[in-house]
mmCIF file of C-alpha atoms in Angstrom:
data_model
loop_
_atom_site.group_PDB
_atom_site.id
_atom_site.type_symbol
_atom_site.label_atom_id
_atom_site.label_comp_id
_atom_site.label_asym_id
_atom_site.label_seq_id
_atom_site.Cartn_x
_atom_site.Cartn_y
_atom_site.Cartn_z
ATOM 1 C CA UNK A 1 -21.506 -0.327 -97.436
ATOM 2 C CA UNK A 2 -24.125 -2.128 -95.367
ATOM 3 C CA UNK A 3 -26.297 0.097 -93.216
ATOM 4 C CA UNK A 4 -26.214 -0.425 -89.443
ATOM 5 C CA UNK A 5 -28.651 -2.942 -88.044
ATOM 6 C CA UNK A 6 -30.529 -0.322 -86.073
ATOM 7 C CA UNK A 7 -30.990 1.825 -89.172
ATOM 8 C CA UNK A 8 -32.329 -1.146 -91.131
ATOM 9 C CA UNK A 9 -34.838 -1.897 -88.376
ATOM 10 C CA UNK A 10 -35.985 1.709 -88.206
ATOM 11 C CA UNK A 11 -36.381 2.041 -92.003
ATOM 12 C CA UNK A 12 -38.363 -1.190 -92.173
ATOM 13 C CA UNK A 13 -40.698 -0.023 -89.406
ATOM 14 C CA UNK A 14 -41.221 3.418 -90.926
ATOM 15 C CA UNK A 15 -41.810 1.873 -94.378
ATOM 16 C CA UNK A 16 -44.741 -0.064 -92.882
ATOM 17 C CA UNK A 17 -46.000 2.991 -90.961
ATOM 18 C CA UNK A 18 -45.687 1.176 -87.642
ATOM 19 C CA UNK A 19 -45.219 3.183 -84.477
ATOM 20 C CA UNK A 20 -42.940 2.163 -81.674
ATOM 21 C CA UNK A 21 -45.918 1.519 -79.436
ATOM 22 C CA UNK A 22 -47.450 -0.865 -81.936
ATOM 23 C CA UNK A 23 -44.151 -2.667 -82.363
ATOM 24 C CA UNK A 24 -43.744 -2.924 -78.584
ATOM 25 C CA UNK A 25 -47.212 -4.412 -78.191
ATOM 26 C CA UNK A 26 -46.655 -6.943 -80.968
ATOM 27 C CA UNK A 27 -43.134 -8.041 -79.994
ATOM 28 C CA UNK A 28 -43.518 -7.709 -76.185
ATOM 29 C CA UNK A 29 -40.348 -5.606 -76.167
ATOM 30 C CA UNK A 30 -40.304 -2.402 -74.181
ATOM 31 C CA UNK A 31 -40.333 0.832 -76.121
ATOM 32 C CA UNK A 32 -37.046 2.026 -74.642
ATOM 33 C CA UNK A 33 -35.323 -1.152 -75.826
ATOM 34 C CA UNK A 34 -36.693 -0.685 -79.342
ATOM 35 C CA UNK A 35 -35.423 2.883 -79.332
ATOM 36 C CA UNK A 36 -32.007 1.654 -78.198
ATOM 37 C CA UNK A 37 -31.937 -0.997 -80.941
ATOM 38 C CA UNK A 38 -32.786 1.505 -83.666
ATOM 39 C CA UNK A 39 -30.271 4.028 -82.320
ATOM 40 C CA UNK A 40 -27.512 1.425 -82.043
ATOM 41 C CA UNK A 41 -27.193 2.039 -78.309
ATOM 42 C CA UNK A 42 -26.640 -1.595 -77.371
ATOM 43 C CA UNK A 43 -25.100 -0.784 -74.010
ATOM 44 C CA UNK A 44 -28.539 0.335 -72.786
ATOM 45 C CA UNK A 45 -29.840 -3.226 -73.194
ATOM 46 C CA UNK A 46 -29.821 -5.611 -70.224
ATOM 47 C CA UNK A 47 -27.463 -8.235 -71.690
ATOM 48 C CA UNK A 48 -26.002 -9.580 -74.914
ATOM 49 C CA UNK A 49 -28.341 -12.580 -74.898
ATOM 50 C CA UNK A 50 -31.406 -10.375 -74.589
ATOM 51 C CA UNK A 51 -30.057 -8.034 -77.233
ATOM 52 C CA UNK A 52 -29.780 -10.886 -79.737
ATOM 53 C CA UNK A 53 -33.251 -12.094 -78.839
ATOM 54 C CA UNK A 54 -34.673 -8.598 -79.284
ATOM 55 C CA UNK A 55 -33.039 -8.268 -82.741
ATOM 56 C CA UNK A 56 -34.417 -11.624 -83.887
ATOM 57 C CA UNK A 57 -37.937 -10.899 -82.663
ATOM 58 C CA UNK A 58 -37.965 -7.368 -84.038
ATOM 59 C CA UNK A 59 -36.575 -8.483 -87.405
ATOM 60 C CA UNK A 60 -39.127 -11.283 -87.716
ATOM 61 C CA UNK A 61 -41.938 -8.862 -86.889
ATOM 62 C CA UNK A 62 -40.720 -6.441 -89.588
ATOM 63 C CA UNK A 63 -40.427 -9.267 -92.176
ATOM 64 C CA UNK A 64 -36.624 -9.028 -92.283
ATOM 65 C CA UNK A 65 -34.077 -11.849 -92.383
ATOM 66 C CA UNK A 66 -33.012 -12.409 -88.744
ATOM 67 C CA UNK A 67 -29.909 -14.426 -89.685
ATOM 68 C CA UNK A 68 -28.602 -11.721 -91.985
ATOM 69 C CA UNK A 69 -29.148 -9.077 -89.334
ATOM 70 C CA UNK A 70 -27.431 -11.193 -86.689
ATOM 71 C CA UNK A 71 -24.409 -11.664 -88.958
ATOM 72 C CA UNK A 72 -24.304 -7.928 -89.632
ATOM 73 C CA UNK A 73 -24.638 -7.264 -85.910
ATOM 74 C CA UNK A 74 -21.665 -9.511 -85.134
ATOM 75 C CA UNK A 75 -19.533 -7.643 -87.667
ATOM 76 C CA UNK A 76 -20.784 -4.270 -86.521
ATOM 77 C CA UNK A 77 -20.116 -4.826 -82.861
ATOM 78 C CA UNK A 78 -17.821 -7.531 -81.443
ATOM 79 C CA UNK A 79 -19.204 -9.482 -78.538
ATOM 80 C CA UNK A 80 -16.398 -8.272 -76.315
ATOM 81 C CA UNK A 81 -17.522 -4.664 -76.709
ATOM 82 C CA UNK A 82 -20.344 -5.297 -74.248
ATOM 83 C CA UNK A 83 -19.187 -6.848 -71.038
ATOM 84 C CA UNK A 84 -21.529 -7.712 -68.188
ATOM 85 C CA UNK A 85 -19.410 -5.668 -65.813
ATOM 86 C CA UNK A 86 -19.878 -2.505 -67.903
ATOM 87 C CA UNK A 87 -23.665 -2.496 -67.343
ATOM 88 C CA UNK A 88 -25.472 -2.059 -64.105
ATOM 89 C CA UNK A 89 -27.136 -5.216 -62.920
ATOM 90 C CA UNK A 90 -30.115 -3.444 -61.442
ATOM 91 C CA UNK A 91 -31.971 -0.547 -63.022
ATOM 92 C CA UNK A 92 -32.825 2.123 -60.491
ATOM 93 C CA UNK A 93 -36.136 3.952 -60.374
ATOM 94 C CA UNK A 94 -34.430 7.083 -61.643
ATOM 95 C CA UNK A 95 -33.053 5.267 -64.697
ATOM 96 C CA UNK A 96 -36.384 3.658 -65.501
ATOM 97 C CA UNK A 97 -38.278 6.938 -65.296
ATOM 98 C CA UNK A 98 -35.692 8.757 -67.396
ATOM 99 C CA UNK A 99 -35.701 6.094 -70.084
ATOM 100 C CA UNK A 100 -39.486 6.079 -70.089
ATOM 101 C CA UNK A 101 -39.568 9.851 -70.571
ATOM 102 C CA UNK A 102 -36.984 9.704 -73.367
ATOM 103 C CA UNK A 103 -39.014 7.032 -75.142
ATOM 104 C CA UNK A 104 -42.190 9.141 -74.912
ATOM 105 C CA UNK A 105 -40.490 12.248 -76.289
ATOM 106 C CA UNK A 106 -38.950 10.161 -79.076
ATOM 107 C CA UNK A 107 -42.351 8.774 -80.073
ATOM 108 C CA UNK A 108 -43.924 12.245 -80.119
ATOM 109 C CA UNK A 109 -41.100 13.600 -82.255
ATOM 110 C CA UNK A 110 -41.278 10.636 -84.589
ATOM 111 C CA UNK A 111 -44.962 11.225 -85.215
ATOM 112 C CA UNK A 112 -44.275 14.861 -86.046
ATOM 113 C CA UNK A 113 -41.417 14.016 -88.385
ATOM 114 C CA UNK A 114 -43.371 11.294 -90.199
ATOM 115 C CA UNK A 115 -46.299 13.639 -90.775
ATOM 116 C CA UNK A 116 -44.020 16.418 -92.031
ATOM 117 C CA UNK A 117 -42.196 14.071 -94.412
ATOM 118 C CA UNK A 118 -45.487 12.650 -95.624
ATOM 119 C CA UNK A 119 -46.652 16.190 -96.467
ATOM 120 C CA UNK A 120 -43.373 16.854 -98.269
ATOM 121 C CA UNK A 121 -42.434 19.792 -96.076
ATOM 122 C CA UNK A 122 -38.983 20.789 -94.981
ATOM 123 C CA UNK A 123 -38.070 22.315 -91.666
ATOM 124 C CA UNK A 124 -37.545 25.659 -93.390
ATOM 125 C CA UNK A 125 -41.076 25.518 -94.774
ATOM 126 C CA UNK A 126 -42.461 24.840 -91.323
ATOM 127 C CA UNK A 127 -40.398 27.673 -89.860
ATOM 128 C CA UNK A 128 -41.758 30.153 -92.412
ATOM 129 C CA UNK A 129 -45.373 29.285 -91.638
ATOM 130 C CA UNK A 130 -45.232 28.664 -87.876
ATOM 131 C CA UNK A 131 -42.467 31.146 -86.974
ATOM 132 C CA UNK A 132 -40.824 28.381 -84.927
ATOM 133 C CA UNK A 133 -37.075 28.252 -85.246
ATOM 134 C CA UNK A 134 -35.572 25.262 -87.009
ATOM 135 C CA UNK A 135 -33.503 24.452 -83.946
ATOM 136 C CA UNK A 136 -36.631 24.003 -81.820
ATOM 137 C CA UNK A 137 -38.365 21.990 -84.544
ATOM 138 C CA UNK A 138 -35.421 19.604 -84.661
ATOM 139 C CA UNK A 139 -35.506 19.315 -80.863
ATOM 140 C CA UNK A 140 -39.204 18.409 -80.977
ATOM 141 C CA UNK A 141 -38.726 15.800 -83.707
ATOM 142 C CA UNK A 142 -35.731 14.204 -81.991
ATOM 143 C CA UNK A 143 -37.376 14.190 -78.564
ATOM 144 C CA UNK A 144 -34.635 16.381 -77.127
ATOM 145 C CA UNK A 145 -36.362 18.183 -74.279
ATOM 146 C CA UNK A 146 -33.135 19.960 -73.312
ATOM 147 C CA UNK A 147 -33.117 21.708 -76.666
ATOM 148 C CA UNK A 148 -36.349 23.532 -75.800
ATOM 149 C CA UNK A 149 -36.420 26.788 -73.856
ATOM 150 C CA UNK A 150 -38.647 25.341 -71.124
ATOM 151 C CA UNK A 151 -41.265 22.603 -70.711
ATOM 152 C CA UNK A 152 -44.065 25.164 -70.824
ATOM 153 C CA UNK A 153 -42.794 26.728 -74.059
ATOM 154 C CA UNK A 154 -42.180 23.245 -75.407
ATOM 155 C CA UNK A 155 -45.845 22.380 -74.893
ATOM 156 C CA UNK A 156 -46.886 25.504 -76.794
ATOM 157 C CA UNK A 157 -44.500 24.757 -79.646
ATOM 158 C CA UNK A 158 -45.732 21.170 -79.819
ATOM 159 C CA UNK A 159 -49.333 22.306 -80.029
ATOM 160 C CA UNK A 160 -48.610 24.800 -82.808
ATOM 161 C CA UNK A 161 -46.478 22.330 -84.760
ATOM 162 C CA UNK A 162 -49.056 19.528 -84.512
ATOM 163 C CA UNK A 163 -51.901 21.846 -85.482
ATOM 164 C CA UNK A 164 -49.944 23.072 -88.499
ATOM 165 C CA UNK A 165 -49.321 19.486 -89.644
ATOM 166 C CA UNK A 166 -53.017 18.628 -89.299
ATOM 167 C CA UNK A 167 -52.508 16.331 -86.275
ATOM 168 C CA UNK A 168 -54.829 16.350 -83.310
ATOM 169 C CA UNK A 169 -52.613 17.989 -80.656
ATOM 170 C CA UNK A 170 -54.441 16.633 -77.618
ATOM 171 C CA UNK A 171 -53.041 13.047 -77.694
ATOM 172 C CA UNK A 172 -49.548 14.406 -78.270
ATOM 173 C CA UNK A 173 -49.981 16.888 -75.440
ATOM 174 C CA UNK A 174 -51.040 14.092 -73.101
ATOM 175 C CA UNK A 175 -48.020 11.988 -74.076
ATOM 176 C CA UNK A 176 -45.751 14.995 -73.638
ATOM 177 C CA UNK A 177 -47.193 15.602 -70.154
ATOM 178 C CA UNK A 178 -46.632 11.936 -69.305
ATOM 179 C CA UNK A 179 -42.980 12.305 -70.253
ATOM 180 C CA UNK A 180 -42.647 15.402 -68.089
ATOM 181 C CA UNK A 181 -44.167 13.514 -65.152
ATOM 182 C CA UNK A 182 -41.662 10.690 -65.615
ATOM 183 C CA UNK A 183 -38.800 13.192 -65.570
ATOM 184 C CA UNK A 184 -40.190 14.780 -62.417
ATOM 185 C CA UNK A 185 -40.365 11.375 -60.717
ATOM 186 C CA UNK A 186 -36.754 10.699 -61.701
ATOM 187 C CA UNK A 187 -35.619 14.018 -60.222
ATOM 188 C CA UNK A 188 -37.532 13.370 -57.002
ATOM 189 C CA UNK A 189 -35.890 9.965 -56.702
ATOM 190 C CA UNK A 190 -32.484 11.598 -57.176
ATOM 191 C CA UNK A 191 -33.188 14.245 -54.524
ATOM 192 C CA UNK A 192 -34.407 11.604 -52.072
ATOM 193 C CA UNK A 193 -31.255 9.541 -52.559
ATOM 194 C CA UNK A 194 -29.036 12.574 -52.045
ATOM 195 C CA UNK A 195 -30.833 13.642 -48.865
ATOM 196 C CA UNK A 196 -30.883 10.234 -47.301
ATOM 197 C CA UNK A 197 -27.705 9.481 -45.301
ATOM 198 C CA UNK A 198 -25.511 6.650 -46.351
ATOM 199 C CA UNK A 199 -26.260 3.479 -44.385
ATOM 200 C CA UNK A 200 -23.675 2.626 -41.794
ATOM 201 C CA UNK A 201 -22.042 -0.702 -41.670
ATOM 202 C CA UNK A 202 -23.077 -2.991 -38.818
ATOM 203 C CA UNK A 203 -19.498 -3.206 -37.580
ATOM 204 C CA UNK A 204 -19.198 0.574 -37.388
ATOM 205 C CA UNK A 205 -22.524 0.872 -35.555
ATOM 206 C CA UNK A 206 -21.535 -1.855 -33.082
ATOM 207 C CA UNK A 207 -18.162 -0.253 -32.400
ATOM 208 C CA UNK A 208 -19.774 3.138 -31.880
ATOM 209 C CA UNK A 209 -22.335 1.659 -29.489
ATOM 210 C CA UNK A 210 -19.607 -0.083 -27.541
ATOM 211 C CA UNK A 211 -17.593 3.109 -27.407
ATOM 212 C CA UNK A 212 -20.513 5.151 -26.114
ATOM 213 C CA UNK A 213 -21.495 2.555 -23.556
ATOM 214 C CA UNK A 214 -17.951 2.153 -22.276
ATOM 215 C CA UNK A 215 -17.593 5.899 -21.856
ATOM 216 C CA UNK A 216 -20.918 6.165 -20.033
ATOM 217 C CA UNK A 217 -20.097 3.276 -17.768
ATOM 218 C CA UNK A 218 -16.687 4.715 -16.988
ATOM 219 C CA UNK A 219 -18.081 8.117 -16.025
ATOM 220 C CA UNK A 220 -20.890 6.559 -13.992
ATOM 221 C CA UNK A 221 -18.478 4.242 -12.202
ATOM 222 C CA UNK A 222 -16.149 7.096 -11.258
ATOM 223 C CA UNK A 223 -19.029 9.174 -9.896
ATOM 224 C CA UNK A 224 -20.397 6.253 -7.886
ATOM 225 C CA UNK A 225 -16.988 5.499 -6.401
ATOM 226 C CA UNK A 226 -16.534 9.135 -5.402
ATOM 227 C CA UNK A 227 -19.950 9.225 -3.741
ATOM 228 C CA UNK A 228 -19.324 5.974 -1.849
ATOM 229 C CA UNK A 229 -15.910 7.157 -0.705
ATOM 230 C CA UNK A 230 -17.340 10.469 0.486
ATOM 231 C CA UNK A 231 -20.123 8.727 2.420
ATOM 232 C CA UNK A 232 -17.698 6.317 4.062
ATOM 233 C CA UNK A 233 -15.318 9.118 4.991
ATOM 234 C CA UNK A 234 -18.186 11.124 6.523
ATOM 235 C CA UNK A 235 -19.372 8.115 8.483
ATOM 236 C CA UNK A 236 -15.929 7.384 9.884
ATOM 237 C CA UNK A 237 -15.366 11.058 10.679
ATOM 238 C CA UNK A 238 -18.650 11.361 12.589
ATOM 239 C CA UNK A 239 -17.983 8.108 14.446
ATOM 240 C CA UNK A 240 -14.530 9.373 15.473
ATOM 241 C CA UNK A 241 -15.965 12.611 16.842
ATOM 242 C CA UNK A 242 -18.552 10.695 18.893
ATOM 243 C CA UNK A 243 -15.962 8.381 20.367
ATOM 244 C CA UNK A 244 -13.719 11.303 21.402
ATOM 245 C CA UNK A 245 -16.589 13.106 23.131
ATOM 246 C CA UNK A 246 -17.630 10.017 25.117
ATOM 247 C CA UNK A 247 -14.058 9.422 26.334
ATOM 248 C CA UNK A 248 -13.706 13.009 27.594
ATOM 249 C CA UNK A 249 -17.036 12.757 29.413
ATOM 250 C CA UNK A 250 -16.036 9.514 31.105
ATOM 251 C CA UNK A 251 -12.736 11.049 32.247
ATOM 252 C CA UNK A 252 -14.428 14.010 33.965
ATOM 253 C CA UNK A 253 -17.318 12.264 35.681
ATOM 254 C CA UNK A 254 -15.697 9.024 36.792
ATOM 255 C CA UNK A 255 -12.265 9.228 38.633
ATOM 256 C CA UNK A 256 -9.985 6.254 38.515
ATOM 257 C CA UNK A 257 -9.771 3.720 41.362
ATOM 258 C CA UNK A 258 -6.184 4.797 42.185
ATOM 259 C CA UNK A 259 -7.346 8.345 42.912
ATOM 260 C CA UNK A 260 -10.095 7.023 45.213
ATOM 261 C CA UNK A 261 -7.669 4.882 47.236
ATOM 262 C CA UNK A 262 -5.114 7.695 47.490
ATOM 263 C CA UNK A 263 -7.634 10.091 48.914
ATOM 264 C CA UNK A 264 -8.894 7.682 51.610
ATOM 265 C CA UNK A 265 -5.434 6.504 52.765
ATOM 266 C CA UNK A 266 -3.800 9.963 53.341
ATOM 267 C CA UNK A 267 -5.142 11.853 56.468
ATOM 268 C CA UNK A 268 -5.384 15.620 56.506
ATOM 269 C CA UNK A 269 -3.647 17.886 59.211
ATOM 270 C CA UNK A 270 -6.946 18.658 60.910
ATOM 271 C CA UNK A 271 -7.604 14.974 61.405
ATOM 272 C CA UNK A 272 -4.170 14.531 63.039
ATOM 273 C CA UNK A 273 -4.817 17.363 65.554
ATOM 274 C CA UNK A 274 -8.210 15.919 66.429
ATOM 275 C CA UNK A 275 -6.663 12.562 67.108
ATOM 276 C CA UNK A 276 -3.766 13.961 69.163
ATOM 277 C CA UNK A 277 -5.776 16.222 71.557
ATOM 278 C CA UNK A 278 -7.400 13.478 73.703
ATOM 279 C CA UNK A 279 -4.105 11.799 74.267
ATOM 280 C CA UNK A 280 -2.400 14.949 75.518
ATOM 281 C CA UNK A 281 -5.272 15.725 77.944
ATOM 282 C CA UNK A 282 -5.092 12.258 79.337
ATOM 283 C CA UNK A 283 -1.381 12.638 80.304
ATOM 284 C CA UNK A 284 -1.729 15.907 82.322
ATOM 285 C CA UNK A 285 -1.558 15.743 86.144
ATOM 286 C CA UNK A 286 -4.300 17.050 88.375
ATOM 287 C CA UNK A 287 -2.224 20.042 89.417
ATOM 288 C CA UNK A 288 -1.446 20.968 85.844
ATOM 289 C CA UNK A 289 -5.027 20.577 85.124
ATOM 290 C CA UNK A 290 -5.930 23.018 87.886
ATOM 291 C CA UNK A 291 -3.180 25.447 86.895
ATOM 292 C CA UNK A 292 -4.427 25.490 83.416
ATOM 293 C CA UNK A 293 -7.910 26.058 84.640
ATOM 294 C CA UNK A 294 -9.921 29.195 84.422
ATOM 295 C CA UNK A 295 -8.719 32.701 85.648
ATOM 296 C CA UNK A 296 -11.258 32.708 88.327
ATOM 297 C CA UNK A 297 -9.469 29.920 90.190
ATOM 298 C CA UNK A 298 -6.226 31.867 89.985
ATOM 299 C CA UNK A 299 -7.795 34.849 91.566
ATOM 300 C CA UNK A 300 -9.176 32.986 94.504
ATOM 301 C CA UNK A 301 -5.857 31.475 95.373
ATOM 302 C CA UNK A 302 -4.060 34.670 95.488
#
């Protein structure tokens, strides 16, 4: 049975003692894409066209037959298995950082595994001498950070494992720290996206603005109308009180013309007696006048 294309690529690269970084620099293919090709994870590649181009370039670099690999790839995975709709069109910052970290951890683990296999040691042999459990050794070699107790303990295990294999641990420690920084950046990007509110649609914002403005205008209009009505009512009420007071004052101080004429045309009883007295005195005779004279005259006559 023919081996998978990714396995053939990986065996050819390891047979020539070529690291993923060297292959990436020579082929101009990103490390994460090379890792995906060797692992058979074709869905992580941008498109089918780029996948085929990557396989051809990688195979030519490793001195393999590109046509044979392309034929094996077509049999291994039908073209319909990867549809453009099943892959995201745009890689987010979180995805890029995560893939970058995975590629770094994979390269570190590959270097450890190659050195161990070159020395002819098994994982059990390493466990006996380093007192590191086989499970953690496998996690280091596979680049599985989740299989380690913690990043800090993982750094210590990596240092001990590299020192035991005769590898300078400092470059590996720096690469491991770079991978941890990429994971931290990915988590920060995820937290920022979760905290940020979802953008509102322009139509929703416009409708909300119109709703708020209409409500404000309605309340303001009602208040203004109430104030204007109250002012007008107060003005009319004060004007009515002033008009009533002026009418009552005019009635008391200025009598009507009919009252004036009535008073002047009707004589009083005293005026009638004053007018009648001269007439009666003029009609008396001289004798009556003497008889009605003083008492002294009556006494002299008697």
